[in-house]
PDB file of C-alpha atoms and ligand atoms in Angstrom:
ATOM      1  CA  UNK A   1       6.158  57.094  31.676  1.00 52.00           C
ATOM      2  CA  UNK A   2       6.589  53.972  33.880  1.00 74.00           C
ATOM      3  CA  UNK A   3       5.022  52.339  31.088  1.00 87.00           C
ATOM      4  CA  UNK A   4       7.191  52.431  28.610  1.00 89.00           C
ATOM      5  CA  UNK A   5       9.906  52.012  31.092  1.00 90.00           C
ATOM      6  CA  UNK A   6       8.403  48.403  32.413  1.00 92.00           C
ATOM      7  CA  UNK A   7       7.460  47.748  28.983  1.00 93.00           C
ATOM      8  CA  UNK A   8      11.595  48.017  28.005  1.00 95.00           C
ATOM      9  CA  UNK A   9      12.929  46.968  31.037  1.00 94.00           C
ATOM     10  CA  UNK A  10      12.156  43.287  29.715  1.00 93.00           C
ATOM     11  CA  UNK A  11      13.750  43.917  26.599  1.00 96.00           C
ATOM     12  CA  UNK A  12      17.822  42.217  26.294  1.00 96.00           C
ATOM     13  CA  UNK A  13      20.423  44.425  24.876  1.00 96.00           C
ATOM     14  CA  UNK A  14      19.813  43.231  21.529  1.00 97.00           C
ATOM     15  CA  UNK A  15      15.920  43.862  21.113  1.00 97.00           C
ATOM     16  CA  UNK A  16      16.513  47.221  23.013  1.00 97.00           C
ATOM     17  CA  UNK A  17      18.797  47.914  20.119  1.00 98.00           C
ATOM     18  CA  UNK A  18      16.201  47.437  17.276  1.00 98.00           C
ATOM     19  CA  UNK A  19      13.516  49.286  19.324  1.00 97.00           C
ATOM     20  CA  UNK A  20      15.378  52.143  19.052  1.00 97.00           C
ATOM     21  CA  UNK A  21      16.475  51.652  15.445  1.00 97.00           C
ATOM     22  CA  UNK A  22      12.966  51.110  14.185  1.00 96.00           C
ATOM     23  CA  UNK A  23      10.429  51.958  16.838  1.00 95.00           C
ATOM     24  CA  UNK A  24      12.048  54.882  18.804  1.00 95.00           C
ATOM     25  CA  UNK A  25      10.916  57.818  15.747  1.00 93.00           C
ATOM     26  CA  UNK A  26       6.980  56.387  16.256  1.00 93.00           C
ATOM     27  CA  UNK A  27       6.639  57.915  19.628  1.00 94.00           C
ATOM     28  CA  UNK A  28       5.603  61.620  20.706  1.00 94.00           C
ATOM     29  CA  UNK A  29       9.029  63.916  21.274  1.00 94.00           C
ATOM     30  CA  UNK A  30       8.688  63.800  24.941  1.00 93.00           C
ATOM     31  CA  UNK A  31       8.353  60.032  25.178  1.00 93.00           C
ATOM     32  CA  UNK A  32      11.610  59.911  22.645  1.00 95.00           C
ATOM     33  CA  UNK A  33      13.216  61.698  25.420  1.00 95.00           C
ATOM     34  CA  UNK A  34      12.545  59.103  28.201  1.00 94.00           C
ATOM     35  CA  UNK A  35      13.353  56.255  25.932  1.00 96.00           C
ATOM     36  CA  UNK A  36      16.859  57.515  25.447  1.00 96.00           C
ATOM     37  CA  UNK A  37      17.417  58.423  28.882  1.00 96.00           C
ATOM     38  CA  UNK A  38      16.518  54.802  29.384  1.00 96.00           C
ATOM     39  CA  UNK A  39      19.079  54.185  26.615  1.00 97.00           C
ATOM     40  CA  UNK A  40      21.732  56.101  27.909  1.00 96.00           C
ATOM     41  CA  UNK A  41      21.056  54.523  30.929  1.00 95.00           C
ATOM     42  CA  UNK A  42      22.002  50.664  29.625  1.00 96.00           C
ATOM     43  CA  UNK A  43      24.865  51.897  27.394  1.00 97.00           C
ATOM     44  CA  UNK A  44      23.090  51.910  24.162  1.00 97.00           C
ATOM     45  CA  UNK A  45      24.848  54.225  22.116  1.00 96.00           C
ATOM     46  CA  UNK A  46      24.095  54.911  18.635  1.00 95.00           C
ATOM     47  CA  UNK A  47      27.435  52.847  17.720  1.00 97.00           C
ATOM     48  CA  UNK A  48      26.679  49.893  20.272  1.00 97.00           C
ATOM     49  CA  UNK A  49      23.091  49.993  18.735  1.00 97.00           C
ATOM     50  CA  UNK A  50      24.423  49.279  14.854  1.00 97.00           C
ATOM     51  CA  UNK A  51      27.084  46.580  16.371  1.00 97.00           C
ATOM     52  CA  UNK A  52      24.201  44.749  18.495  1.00 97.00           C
ATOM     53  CA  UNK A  53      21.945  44.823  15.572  1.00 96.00           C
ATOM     54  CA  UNK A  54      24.710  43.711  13.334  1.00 95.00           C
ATOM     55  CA  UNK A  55      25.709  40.719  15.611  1.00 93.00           C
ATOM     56  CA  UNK A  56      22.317  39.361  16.828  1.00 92.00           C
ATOM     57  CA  UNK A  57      23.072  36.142  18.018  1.00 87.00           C
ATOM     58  CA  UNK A  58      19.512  35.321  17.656  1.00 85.00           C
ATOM     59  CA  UNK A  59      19.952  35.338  13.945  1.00 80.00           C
ATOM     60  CA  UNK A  60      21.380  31.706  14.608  1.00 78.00           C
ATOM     61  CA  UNK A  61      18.650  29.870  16.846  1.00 78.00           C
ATOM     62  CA  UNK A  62      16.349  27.237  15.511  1.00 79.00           C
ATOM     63  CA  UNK A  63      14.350  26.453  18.204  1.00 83.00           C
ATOM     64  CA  UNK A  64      10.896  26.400  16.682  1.00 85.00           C
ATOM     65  CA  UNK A  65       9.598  29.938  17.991  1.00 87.00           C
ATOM     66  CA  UNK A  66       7.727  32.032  15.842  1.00 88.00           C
ATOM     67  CA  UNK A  67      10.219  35.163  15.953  1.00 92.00           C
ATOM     68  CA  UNK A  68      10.269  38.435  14.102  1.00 95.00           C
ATOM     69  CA  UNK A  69      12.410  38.007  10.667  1.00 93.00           C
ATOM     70  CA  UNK A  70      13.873  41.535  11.106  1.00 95.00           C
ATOM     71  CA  UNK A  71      14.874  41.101  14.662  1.00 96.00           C
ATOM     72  CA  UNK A  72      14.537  37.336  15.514  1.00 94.00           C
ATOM     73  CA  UNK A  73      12.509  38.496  18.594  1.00 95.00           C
ATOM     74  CA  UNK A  74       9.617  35.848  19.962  1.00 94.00           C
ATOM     75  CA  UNK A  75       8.115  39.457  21.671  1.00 95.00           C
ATOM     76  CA  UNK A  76       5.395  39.164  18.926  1.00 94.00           C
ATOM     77  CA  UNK A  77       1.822  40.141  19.151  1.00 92.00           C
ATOM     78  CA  UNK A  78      -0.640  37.913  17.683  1.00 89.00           C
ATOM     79  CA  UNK A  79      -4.619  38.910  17.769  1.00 87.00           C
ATOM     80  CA  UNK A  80      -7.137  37.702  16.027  1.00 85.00           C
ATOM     81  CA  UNK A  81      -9.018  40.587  13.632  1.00 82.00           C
ATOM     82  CA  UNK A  82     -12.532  40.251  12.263  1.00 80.00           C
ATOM     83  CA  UNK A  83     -11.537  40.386   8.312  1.00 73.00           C
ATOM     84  CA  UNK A  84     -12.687  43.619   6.472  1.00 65.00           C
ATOM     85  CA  UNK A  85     -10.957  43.706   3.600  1.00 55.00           C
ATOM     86  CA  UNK A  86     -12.291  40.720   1.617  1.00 52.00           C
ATOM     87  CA  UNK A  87     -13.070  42.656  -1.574  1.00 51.00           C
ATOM     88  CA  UNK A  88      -9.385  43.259  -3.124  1.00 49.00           C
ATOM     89  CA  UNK A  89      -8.106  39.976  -2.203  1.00 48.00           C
ATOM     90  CA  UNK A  90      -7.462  37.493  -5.302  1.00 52.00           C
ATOM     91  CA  UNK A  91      -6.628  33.935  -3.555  1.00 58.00           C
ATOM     92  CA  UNK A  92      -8.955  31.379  -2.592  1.00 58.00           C
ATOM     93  CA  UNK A  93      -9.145  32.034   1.213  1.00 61.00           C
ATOM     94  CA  UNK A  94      -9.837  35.691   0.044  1.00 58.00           C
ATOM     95  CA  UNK A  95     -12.806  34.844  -1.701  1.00 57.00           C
ATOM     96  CA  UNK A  96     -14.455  32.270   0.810  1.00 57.00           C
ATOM     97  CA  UNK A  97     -13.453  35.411   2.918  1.00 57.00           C
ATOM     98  CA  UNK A  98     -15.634  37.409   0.678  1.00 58.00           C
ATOM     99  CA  UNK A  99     -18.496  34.166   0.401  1.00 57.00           C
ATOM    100  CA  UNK A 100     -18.546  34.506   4.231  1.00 54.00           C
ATOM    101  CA  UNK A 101     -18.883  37.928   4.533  1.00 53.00           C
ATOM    102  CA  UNK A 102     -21.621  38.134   2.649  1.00 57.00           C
ATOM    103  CA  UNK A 103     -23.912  35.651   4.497  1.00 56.00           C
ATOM    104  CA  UNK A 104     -22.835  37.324   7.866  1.00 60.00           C
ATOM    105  CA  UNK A 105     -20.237  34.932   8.879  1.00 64.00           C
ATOM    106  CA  UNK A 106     -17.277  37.091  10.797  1.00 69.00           C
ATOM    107  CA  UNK A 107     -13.962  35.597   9.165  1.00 76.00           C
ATOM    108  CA  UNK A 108     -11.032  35.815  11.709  1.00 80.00           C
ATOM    109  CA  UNK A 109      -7.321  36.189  10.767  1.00 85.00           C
ATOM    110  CA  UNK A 110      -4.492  36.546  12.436  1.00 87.00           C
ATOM    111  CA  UNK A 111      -2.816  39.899  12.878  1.00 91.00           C
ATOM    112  CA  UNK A 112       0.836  39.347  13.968  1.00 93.00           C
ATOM    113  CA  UNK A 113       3.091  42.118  14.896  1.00 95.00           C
ATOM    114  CA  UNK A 114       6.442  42.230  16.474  1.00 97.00           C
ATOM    115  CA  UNK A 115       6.341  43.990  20.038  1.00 96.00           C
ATOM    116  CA  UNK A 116       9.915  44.967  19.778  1.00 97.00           C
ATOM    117  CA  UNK A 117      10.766  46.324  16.187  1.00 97.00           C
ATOM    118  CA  UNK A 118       7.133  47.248  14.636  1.00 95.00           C
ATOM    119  CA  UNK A 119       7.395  44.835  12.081  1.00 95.00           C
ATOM    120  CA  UNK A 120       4.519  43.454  11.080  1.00 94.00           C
ATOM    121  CA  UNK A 121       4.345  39.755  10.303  1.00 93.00           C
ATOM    122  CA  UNK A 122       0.903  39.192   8.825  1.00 90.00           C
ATOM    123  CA  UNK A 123      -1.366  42.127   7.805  1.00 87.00           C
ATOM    124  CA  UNK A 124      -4.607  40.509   7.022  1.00 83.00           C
ATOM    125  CA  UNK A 125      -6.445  43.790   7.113  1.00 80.00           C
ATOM    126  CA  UNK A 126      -3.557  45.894   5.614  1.00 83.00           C
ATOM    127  CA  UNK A 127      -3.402  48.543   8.442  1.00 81.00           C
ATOM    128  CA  UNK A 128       0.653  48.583   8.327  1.00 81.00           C
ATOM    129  CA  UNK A 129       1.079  51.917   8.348  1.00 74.00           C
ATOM    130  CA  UNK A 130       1.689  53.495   5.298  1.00 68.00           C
ATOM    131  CA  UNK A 131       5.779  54.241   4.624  1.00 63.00           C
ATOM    132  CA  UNK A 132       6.691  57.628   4.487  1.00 59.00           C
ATOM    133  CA  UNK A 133       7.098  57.885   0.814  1.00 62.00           C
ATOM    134  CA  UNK A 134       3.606  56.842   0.196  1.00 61.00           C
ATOM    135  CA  UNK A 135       2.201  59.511   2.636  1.00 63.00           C
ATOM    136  CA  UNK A 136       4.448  61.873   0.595  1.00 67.00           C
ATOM    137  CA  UNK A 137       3.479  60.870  -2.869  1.00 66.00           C
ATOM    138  CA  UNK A 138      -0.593  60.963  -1.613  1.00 71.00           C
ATOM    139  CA  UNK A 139      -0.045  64.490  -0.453  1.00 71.00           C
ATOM    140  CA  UNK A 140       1.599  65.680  -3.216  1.00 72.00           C
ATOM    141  CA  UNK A 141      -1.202  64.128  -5.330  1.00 71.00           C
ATOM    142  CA  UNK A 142      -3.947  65.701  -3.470  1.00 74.00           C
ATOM    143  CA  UNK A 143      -2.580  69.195  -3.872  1.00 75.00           C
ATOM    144  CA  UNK A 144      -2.174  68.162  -7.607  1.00 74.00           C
ATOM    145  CA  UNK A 145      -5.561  67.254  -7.722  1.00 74.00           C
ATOM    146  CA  UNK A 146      -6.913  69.988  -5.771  1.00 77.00           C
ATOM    147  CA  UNK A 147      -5.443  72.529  -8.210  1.00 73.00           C
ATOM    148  CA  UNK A 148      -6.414  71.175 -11.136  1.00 74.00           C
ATOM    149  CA  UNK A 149      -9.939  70.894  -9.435  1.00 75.00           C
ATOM    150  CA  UNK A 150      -9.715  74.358  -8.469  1.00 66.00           C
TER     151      UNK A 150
HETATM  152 ZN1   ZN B 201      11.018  42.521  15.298  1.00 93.95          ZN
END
């Protein structure tokens, strides 16, 4: 737990804010718990979360960081991922992607994520987790399916 705790305790007001609007819901029931303790703890309530998020003065700086467009944090991930999907991709790079792959070359992109809100800034490999709705509408599909299939 004194993971997660270090791993906000670096966080200002206003990225603590979108954590919990966007991140908070990802973790495990018990680790929810903590977080809002920690929460409750720096004065985050739900209504002081929507009025930080609403008045991020971060919004404003230009000073040449690479920061998250949702929360304008510079608490962003970047890691370099062997490219494996080079055979739906229709630009260029994609296909001298798809040129390398095929004579054993790795191809390397970058992977950018934002350590604060989850949002994810480049998705080379498209392993963004799917949005709810898709999950949904692939489940309800699959029973379709699996009827009909008997
Ligand atoms: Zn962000």
């Amino acid at each position: 737990m004194s993971k997660i705790k270090n791993f906000l305790s670096d966080f200002d007001d206003y990225e603590l804010a979108f954590f919990a609007k966007f991140k908070l819901n990802t973790y495990l029931k018990n680790s929810q718990e903590n977080i809002e303790k920690i929460l409750f703890k720096r004065g985050l309530t739900k209504y002081r979360i929507e009025q930080l998020i609403k008045n991020n003065p971060k919004s404003k700086l230009a000073d040449g960081k690479e920061r998250c467009p949702r929360c304008y944090s510079d608490k962003i991930r970047n890691d370099k991922v062997e490219l494996t999907n080079t055979s739906s991709g229709f630009g260029l790079s994609d296909k001298i992607a798809t040129y390398d792959g095929m004579i054993g070359k790795a191809t390397y992109k970058d992977e950018i994520i934002c350590n604060v809100c989850g949002f994810w800034l480049k998705d080379p490999n498209e392993e963004k987790p799917k949005s709810l709705k898709t999950n949904l509408f692939r489940g309800i599909m699959t029973i379709i399916i699996g009827f009909f299939r008997g």
